[in-house]
Each structure stands twice: as C-alpha cells, then as structure tokens.
mmCIF file of C-alpha atoms and ligand atoms in Angstrom:
data_model
loop_
_atom_site.group_PDB
_atom_site.id
_atom_site.type_symbol
_atom_site.label_atom_id
_atom_site.label_comp_id
_atom_site.label_asym_id
_atom_site.label_seq_id
_atom_site.Cartn_x
_atom_site.Cartn_y
_atom_site.Cartn_z
ATOM 1 C CA UNK P 1 31.302 -47.229 169.820
ATOM 2 C CA UNK P 2 30.418 -49.685 172.581
ATOM 3 C CA UNK P 3 29.059 -47.852 175.631
ATOM 4 C CA UNK P 4 28.554 -50.899 177.802
ATOM 5 C CA UNK P 5 30.442 -51.323 181.068
ATOM 6 C CA UNK P 6 32.854 -54.251 181.388
ATOM 7 C CA UNK P 7 34.008 -55.410 184.818
ATOM 8 C CA UNK P 8 37.232 -57.405 184.285
ATOM 9 C CA UNK P 9 37.994 -60.083 186.888
ATOM 10 C CA UNK P 10 41.285 -61.907 186.351
ATOM 11 C CA UNK P 11 43.307 -64.151 188.598
ATOM 12 C CA UNK P 12 44.868 -67.502 189.341
ATOM 13 C CA UNK P 13 43.040 -70.846 189.154
ATOM 14 C CA UNK P 14 40.679 -71.473 192.093
ATOM 15 C CA UNK P 15 41.163 -67.923 193.423
ATOM 16 C CA UNK P 16 37.374 -67.486 193.489
ATOM 17 C CA UNK P 17 36.907 -65.742 190.139
ATOM 18 C CA UNK P 18 33.759 -67.617 189.109
ATOM 19 C CA UNK P 19 31.993 -67.376 192.465
ATOM 20 C CA UNK P 20 32.803 -63.677 192.814
ATOM 21 C CA UNK P 21 32.026 -62.835 189.192
ATOM 22 C CA UNK P 22 28.604 -64.513 189.494
ATOM 23 C CA UNK P 23 27.814 -62.696 192.753
ATOM 24 C CA UNK P 24 28.908 -59.327 191.383
ATOM 25 C CA UNK P 25 26.900 -59.839 188.173
ATOM 26 C CA UNK P 26 23.785 -60.820 190.126
ATOM 27 C CA UNK P 27 24.070 -57.837 192.480
ATOM 28 C CA UNK P 28 24.586 -55.299 189.685
ATOM 29 C CA UNK P 29 22.205 -56.898 187.163
ATOM 30 C CA UNK P 30 25.054 -57.386 184.669
ATOM 31 C CA UNK P 31 25.767 -60.396 182.427
ATOM 32 C CA UNK P 32 28.347 -62.945 183.557
ATOM 33 C CA UNK P 33 30.907 -64.285 181.060
ATOM 34 C CA UNK P 34 33.258 -67.139 181.982
ATOM 35 C CA UNK P 35 36.009 -66.938 179.353
ATOM 36 C CA UNK P 36 37.761 -69.999 180.828
ATOM 37 C CA UNK P 37 34.692 -71.975 179.710
ATOM 38 C CA UNK P 38 35.321 -70.749 176.137
ATOM 39 C CA UNK P 39 38.918 -72.037 176.165
ATOM 40 C CA UNK P 40 37.697 -75.256 177.775
ATOM 41 C CA UNK P 41 35.082 -75.663 175.014
ATOM 42 C CA UNK P 42 37.820 -75.497 172.385
ATOM 43 C CA UNK P 43 39.993 -77.984 174.318
ATOM 44 C CA UNK P 44 36.998 -80.346 174.611
ATOM 45 C CA UNK P 45 36.217 -79.966 170.891
ATOM 46 C CA UNK P 46 39.847 -80.764 169.961
ATOM 47 C CA UNK P 47 39.710 -83.921 172.098
ATOM 48 C CA UNK P 48 36.293 -84.807 170.616
ATOM 49 C CA UNK P 49 37.623 -84.348 167.054
ATOM 50 C CA UNK P 50 40.878 -86.147 167.954
ATOM 51 C CA UNK P 51 43.032 -83.155 167.042
ATOM 52 C CA UNK P 52 46.572 -83.351 168.444
ATOM 53 C CA UNK P 53 46.704 -80.686 171.193
ATOM 54 C CA UNK P 54 50.402 -80.060 170.612
ATOM 55 C CA UNK P 55 49.856 -79.391 166.900
ATOM 56 C CA UNK P 56 49.506 -75.612 166.813
ATOM 57 C CA UNK P 57 48.530 -75.600 163.101
ATOM 58 C CA UNK P 58 45.821 -78.227 163.540
ATOM 59 C CA UNK P 59 44.342 -76.554 166.644
ATOM 60 C CA UNK P 60 44.439 -73.114 164.974
ATOM 61 C CA UNK P 61 42.786 -74.513 161.820
ATOM 62 C CA UNK P 62 40.010 -76.120 163.878
ATOM 63 C CA UNK P 63 39.495 -72.842 165.738
ATOM 64 C CA UNK P 64 39.141 -71.025 162.395
ATOM 65 C CA UNK P 65 36.582 -73.513 161.090
ATOM 66 C CA UNK P 66 34.420 -74.544 164.032
ATOM 67 C CA UNK P 67 30.755 -73.497 163.914
ATOM 68 C CA UNK P 68 30.095 -71.404 166.992
ATOM 69 C CA UNK P 69 27.572 -68.900 168.291
ATOM 70 C CA UNK P 70 27.172 -66.789 171.412
ATOM 71 C CA UNK P 71 24.002 -67.315 173.396
ATOM 72 C CA UNK P 72 22.796 -65.065 176.210
ATOM 73 C CA UNK P 73 20.368 -66.805 178.556
ATOM 74 C CA UNK P 74 19.406 -65.439 181.952
ATOM 75 C CA UNK P 75 22.441 -63.424 182.980
ATOM 76 C CA UNK P 76 25.017 -65.708 181.337
ATOM 77 C CA UNK P 77 26.703 -65.786 177.946
ATOM 78 C CA UNK P 78 27.766 -69.172 176.603
ATOM 79 C CA UNK P 79 29.802 -70.157 173.586
ATOM 80 C CA UNK P 80 27.964 -72.853 171.664
ATOM 81 C CA UNK P 81 29.656 -75.221 169.217
ATOM 82 C CA UNK P 82 27.420 -76.878 166.622
ATOM 83 C CA UNK P 83 24.546 -75.363 168.643
ATOM 84 C CA UNK P 84 25.626 -77.092 171.871
ATOM 85 C CA UNK P 85 27.146 -75.843 175.142
ATOM 86 C CA UNK P 86 29.181 -78.726 176.668
ATOM 87 C CA UNK P 87 28.546 -77.575 180.248
ATOM 88 C CA UNK P 88 29.506 -80.822 182.027
ATOM 89 C CA UNK P 89 32.089 -82.102 179.511
ATOM 90 C CA UNK P 90 34.371 -79.069 179.871
ATOM 91 C CA UNK P 91 34.896 -79.733 183.613
ATOM 92 C CA UNK P 92 36.574 -83.149 183.243
ATOM 93 C CA UNK P 93 40.200 -83.574 184.366
ATOM 94 C CA UNK P 94 41.165 -84.417 180.760
ATOM 95 C CA UNK P 95 39.934 -81.013 179.556
ATOM 96 C CA UNK P 96 41.456 -79.232 182.586
ATOM 97 C CA UNK P 97 44.836 -80.762 181.769
ATOM 98 C CA UNK P 98 44.561 -79.893 178.053
ATOM 99 C CA UNK P 99 43.220 -76.353 178.219
ATOM 100 C CA UNK P 100 46.235 -74.292 179.259
ATOM 101 C CA UNK P 101 48.258 -75.886 176.404
ATOM 102 C CA UNK P 102 45.904 -74.705 173.660
ATOM 103 C CA UNK P 103 45.349 -71.375 175.465
ATOM 104 C CA UNK P 104 48.999 -70.548 174.776
ATOM 105 C CA UNK P 105 48.522 -70.537 170.966
ATOM 106 C CA UNK P 106 48.459 -67.027 169.488
ATOM 107 C CA UNK P 107 45.810 -67.812 166.820
ATOM 108 C CA UNK P 108 43.561 -69.308 169.506
ATOM 109 C CA UNK P 109 43.976 -66.212 171.686
ATOM 110 C CA UNK P 110 43.248 -63.880 168.756
ATOM 111 C CA UNK P 111 40.055 -65.788 167.983
ATOM 112 C CA UNK P 112 38.980 -65.796 171.652
ATOM 113 C CA UNK P 113 39.676 -62.090 172.075
ATOM 114 C CA UNK P 114 37.458 -61.177 169.112
ATOM 115 C CA UNK P 115 34.673 -63.460 170.369
ATOM 116 C CA UNK P 116 34.937 -62.116 173.915
ATOM 117 C CA UNK P 117 34.804 -58.502 172.739
ATOM 118 C CA UNK P 118 31.676 -59.402 170.750
ATOM 119 C CA UNK P 119 29.960 -60.276 174.066
ATOM 120 C CA UNK P 120 29.619 -56.543 174.834
ATOM 121 C CA UNK P 121 26.776 -56.370 172.290
ATOM 122 C CA UNK P 122 24.540 -58.097 174.882
ATOM 123 C CA UNK P 123 24.930 -55.429 177.614
ATOM 124 C CA UNK P 124 26.996 -54.632 180.714
ATOM 125 C CA UNK P 125 29.367 -57.486 181.530
ATOM 126 C CA UNK P 126 31.241 -59.082 184.383
ATOM 127 C CA UNK P 127 33.906 -61.010 182.468
ATOM 128 C CA UNK P 128 36.287 -63.386 184.248
ATOM 129 C CA UNK P 129 39.495 -64.856 182.896
ATOM 130 C CA UNK P 130 43.257 -64.430 182.810
ATOM 131 C CA UNK P 131 43.776 -61.516 180.390
ATOM 132 C CA UNK P 132 40.530 -59.546 180.432
ATOM 133 C CA UNK P 133 41.988 -56.407 182.031
ATOM 134 C CA UNK P 134 45.319 -56.622 180.222
ATOM 135 C CA UNK P 135 44.323 -57.747 176.740
ATOM 136 C CA UNK P 136 40.608 -58.282 175.992
ATOM 137 C CA UNK P 137 39.189 -55.067 177.496
ATOM 138 C CA UNK P 138 42.285 -53.053 178.475
ATOM 139 C CA UNK P 139 40.143 -49.900 178.254
ATOM 140 C CA UNK P 140 37.927 -51.076 181.148
ATOM 141 C CA UNK P 141 37.907 -48.767 184.174
ATOM 142 C CA UNK P 142 36.895 -51.659 186.433
ATOM 143 C CA UNK P 143 39.705 -54.175 186.817
ATOM 144 C CA UNK P 144 40.172 -56.727 189.591
ATOM 145 C CA UNK P 145 42.836 -59.352 190.215
ATOM 146 C CA UNK P 146 41.977 -62.231 192.538
ATOM 147 C CA UNK P 147 44.492 -64.488 194.223
ATOM 148 C CA UNK P 148 44.765 -66.794 197.232
ATOM 149 C CA UNK P 149 47.553 -68.886 198.708
ATOM 150 C CA UNK P 150 48.181 -72.222 196.994
ATOM 151 C CA UNK P 151 47.127 -74.219 200.097
ATOM 152 C CA UNK P 152 43.735 -72.542 200.184
ATOM 153 C CA UNK P 153 43.229 -72.884 196.428
ATOM 154 C CA UNK P 154 44.134 -76.585 196.500
ATOM 155 C CA UNK P 155 41.661 -77.078 199.364
ATOM 156 C CA UNK P 156 38.901 -75.435 197.327
ATOM 157 C CA UNK P 157 39.578 -77.648 194.300
ATOM 158 C CA UNK P 158 39.630 -80.766 196.487
ATOM 159 C CA UNK P 159 36.311 -79.714 198.068
ATOM 160 C CA UNK P 160 34.878 -79.587 194.518
ATOM 161 C CA UNK P 161 36.141 -83.149 194.029
ATOM 162 C CA UNK P 162 38.811 -82.013 191.541
ATOM 163 C CA UNK P 163 42.424 -83.173 191.752
ATOM 164 C CA UNK P 164 44.764 -81.035 189.691
ATOM 165 C CA UNK P 165 48.245 -79.595 189.698
ATOM 166 C CA UNK P 166 47.332 -75.928 190.215
ATOM 167 C CA UNK P 167 50.945 -74.759 190.433
ATOM 168 C CA UNK P 168 51.739 -76.267 187.005
ATOM 169 C CA UNK P 169 48.671 -74.660 185.423
ATOM 170 C CA UNK P 170 49.457 -71.280 187.027
ATOM 171 C CA UNK P 171 52.977 -71.519 185.676
ATOM 172 C CA UNK P 172 51.777 -72.280 182.123
ATOM 173 C CA UNK P 173 49.185 -69.444 182.318
ATOM 174 C CA UNK P 174 51.714 -66.924 183.678
ATOM 175 C CA UNK P 175 54.693 -67.776 181.518
ATOM 176 C CA UNK P 176 53.189 -68.097 178.048
ATOM 177 C CA UNK P 177 54.386 -65.515 175.522
ATOM 178 C CA UNK P 178 50.943 -64.331 174.463
ATOM 179 C CA UNK P 179 48.764 -62.410 176.962
ATOM 180 C CA UNK P 180 50.101 -64.127 180.101
ATOM 181 C CA UNK P 181 48.288 -63.929 183.408
ATOM 182 C CA UNK P 182 49.385 -60.752 185.216
ATOM 183 C CA UNK P 183 47.971 -57.898 187.227
ATOM 184 C CA UNK P 184 46.520 -55.245 184.907
ATOM 185 C CA UNK P 185 47.578 -51.654 185.422
ATOM 186 C CA UNK P 186 45.086 -50.029 187.800
ATOM 187 C CA UNK P 187 43.598 -53.335 188.944
ATOM 188 C CA UNK P 188 42.469 -53.723 192.519
ATOM 189 C CA UNK P 189 44.084 -56.847 194.026
ATOM 190 C CA UNK P 190 41.831 -58.961 196.219
ATOM 191 C CA UNK P 191 43.430 -61.762 198.229
ATOM 192 C CA UNK P 192 40.599 -64.168 198.944
ATOM 193 C CA UNK P 193 42.594 -66.592 201.176
ATOM 194 C CA UNK P 194 40.870 -65.516 204.392
ATOM 195 C CA UNK P 195 37.657 -64.091 202.936
ATOM 196 C CA UNK P 196 34.269 -65.675 202.392
ATOM 197 C CA UNK P 197 32.750 -65.164 198.899
ATOM 198 C CA UNK P 198 30.307 -62.699 200.493
ATOM 199 C CA UNK P 199 33.206 -60.666 201.923
ATOM 200 C CA UNK P 200 35.314 -60.622 198.750
ATOM 201 C CA UNK P 201 32.383 -59.865 196.431
ATOM 202 C CA UNK P 202 31.272 -57.068 198.805
ATOM 203 C CA UNK P 203 34.723 -55.472 198.466
ATOM 204 C CA UNK P 204 34.521 -55.669 194.652
ATOM 205 C CA UNK P 205 30.966 -54.326 194.514
ATOM 206 C CA UNK P 206 31.829 -51.433 196.851
ATOM 207 C CA UNK P 207 34.786 -50.461 194.640
ATOM 208 C CA UNK P 208 32.679 -50.621 191.452
ATOM 209 C CA UNK P 209 29.937 -48.485 193.026
ATOM 210 C CA UNK P 210 32.528 -45.959 194.182
ATOM 211 C CA UNK P 211 34.079 -45.715 190.697
ATOM 212 C CA UNK P 212 30.621 -45.469 189.064
ATOM 213 C CA UNK P 213 29.659 -42.661 191.459
ATOM 214 C CA UNK P 214 32.967 -40.845 190.758
ATOM 215 C CA UNK P 215 32.321 -41.104 187.020
ATOM 216 C CA UNK P 216 28.815 -39.739 187.450
ATOM 217 C CA UNK P 217 30.158 -36.800 189.487
ATOM 218 C CA UNK P 218 32.741 -36.031 186.818
ATOM 219 C CA UNK P 219 30.133 -36.130 184.054
ATOM 220 C CA UNK P 220 27.820 -33.893 186.064
ATOM 221 C CA UNK P 221 30.603 -31.393 186.665
ATOM 222 C CA UNK P 222 31.484 -31.432 182.954
ATOM 223 C CA UNK P 223 27.851 -30.826 181.944
ATOM 224 C CA UNK P 224 27.694 -27.806 184.269
ATOM 225 C CA UNK P 225 30.810 -26.174 182.825
HETATM 226 O O1 DC O 1 39.223 -70.285 184.559
HETATM 227 P P1 DC O 1 39.450 -71.692 184.032
HETATM 228 O O2 DC O 1 40.203 -72.578 184.968
HETATM 229 O O3 DC O 1 38.167 -72.329 183.604
HETATM 230 O O4 DC O 1 40.350 -71.495 182.724
HETATM 231 C C1 DC O 1 40.800 -72.585 181.984
HETATM 232 C C2 DC O 1 42.104 -72.234 181.265
HETATM 233 O O5 DC O 1 41.838 -71.337 180.200
HETATM 234 C C3 DC O 1 43.195 -71.609 182.098
HETATM 235 O O6 DC O 1 44.148 -72.557 182.515
HETATM 236 C C4 DC O 1 43.857 -70.629 181.182
HETATM 237 C C5 DC O 1 42.882 -70.405 180.066
HETATM 238 N N1 DC O 1 42.324 -69.048 180.030
HETATM 239 C C6 DC O 1 43.083 -68.079 179.439
HETATM 240 O O7 DC O 1 44.200 -68.339 179.017
HETATM 241 N N2 DC O 1 42.568 -66.816 179.291
HETATM 242 C C7 DC O 1 41.360 -66.528 179.765
HETATM 243 N N3 DC O 1 40.871 -65.277 179.607
HETATM 244 C C8 DC O 1 40.587 -67.509 180.416
HETATM 245 C C9 DC O 1 41.123 -68.769 180.552
#
C-alpha cells in the first residue's frame, strides 16, 4: 500500500494553483505535480499528430498508444512523450483552447488518473489539478480548493501575456460529465482574490502542518493504548 502523503490542490483556472502548489512543495520538501500539464501534453500531441480533437475515438486511441514516461527531476514530475517534455509548446493559446475539450473524454481521464496515481511511487506529492481531491486521490486527508473572482483571474492571465476566455474554460471544466471541477468533501477553500501568493501558501502550509501534527498525536495516543 502507498504510504506517501498527497496534498491535493484543485481549483479554477488562474486561481493560483501552480504558484501555491510550487511554494507549498518547496516549503515541505515534497514533489510538485502539475496535472494540467499532462492534459496539455496530450492536447499538444493530438495537434502535432493532426488528430481531430472532436473525435473521441481517435483521441482515446492515441492516448492508449502514445509512448510516455514519468520523469522526476528536482522536485517536479513531468510526463514525457517520446522522451520529450514539451514545456514551452503546451502553453500556447492553441493548446489552451484545445485542452478542456479532450479533458472531457472518459478514456482520457481514466488514462490520466492511472498515470497520476503512479506518481506517488516517487514520494510525497503536492498535486494540482481539477479533480485530484475528488477523483485521483479521494483518500487524501489534505485537500484544498483555490478560487478567485473572475476579474482578478483575468488580470493575472493578462499579466502573463495570455488572452483567454476563462469563463468558457471554467464552464467546460465544471460541467463535463466525468470528474468535473468541484469542491472535494473536506477541502479547505482558499479565496486568493485579495491574497499574495505568500499569504495564500502560508494558509495552506499552516493547515497541512496542523493536520500532520493532529495525525501524529492520534498515532502516539494509539501506540500508548
Ligand atoms: O491547470 P491548467 O490550466 O494547465 O489545465 C489545463 C486543462 O486541463 C484544464 O482546462 C482542465 C484540464 N484538467 C483537468 O481536467 N483535470 C486536471 N486534473 C487537470 C487539468
């Protein structure tokens, strides 16, 4: 049985998941996993192989066949395809537009879930995404849901030089039939609208440390019985 700790950080686009997940991972010495990058890698690969993104059978077949591996370097896990991590390519507006379409396909989600669960073999994780607390690691005791108002999120994307219809992507991510974006049971909700990354990550870290200390106390009490 896997004994590693998984911190699940879900939330809307541009709510600060990546920044917070990186800061939390660095502070705790855990490994950071960006599952959005995995979905983006598949979307990029479909575009690269000229697979019709609306063709669920073709996308699912590609996902079954593609040659991938997980690589852990520094405190990050990346999904490689044909031995390559398309770091820059997956951030284009073409991939951003395509990704939430293919992320709705059940076979794609099944494949991603298995791959994401495999990441736990590398150690303690901070995993960010849309369904980590609800679907990928529902057994996690450390669940967080990040959100911010649409004005603030749009500002953040624009500051990164990215123009995108966040509301449309949120709608597709929240309304798909399979593992939609929602608050996991027991998740702590963090609204990052008025918080700096230091403030929001400090809240998350404090909560994790509190829950870890509670667990330790419980185990100690059990051992003494
Ligand atoms: O976090 P991101 O913007 O890089 O994610 C890209 C897309 O991938 C997002 O629109 C929805 C999808 N995604 C998902 O469905 N489930 C996840 N766990 C992570 C991302």
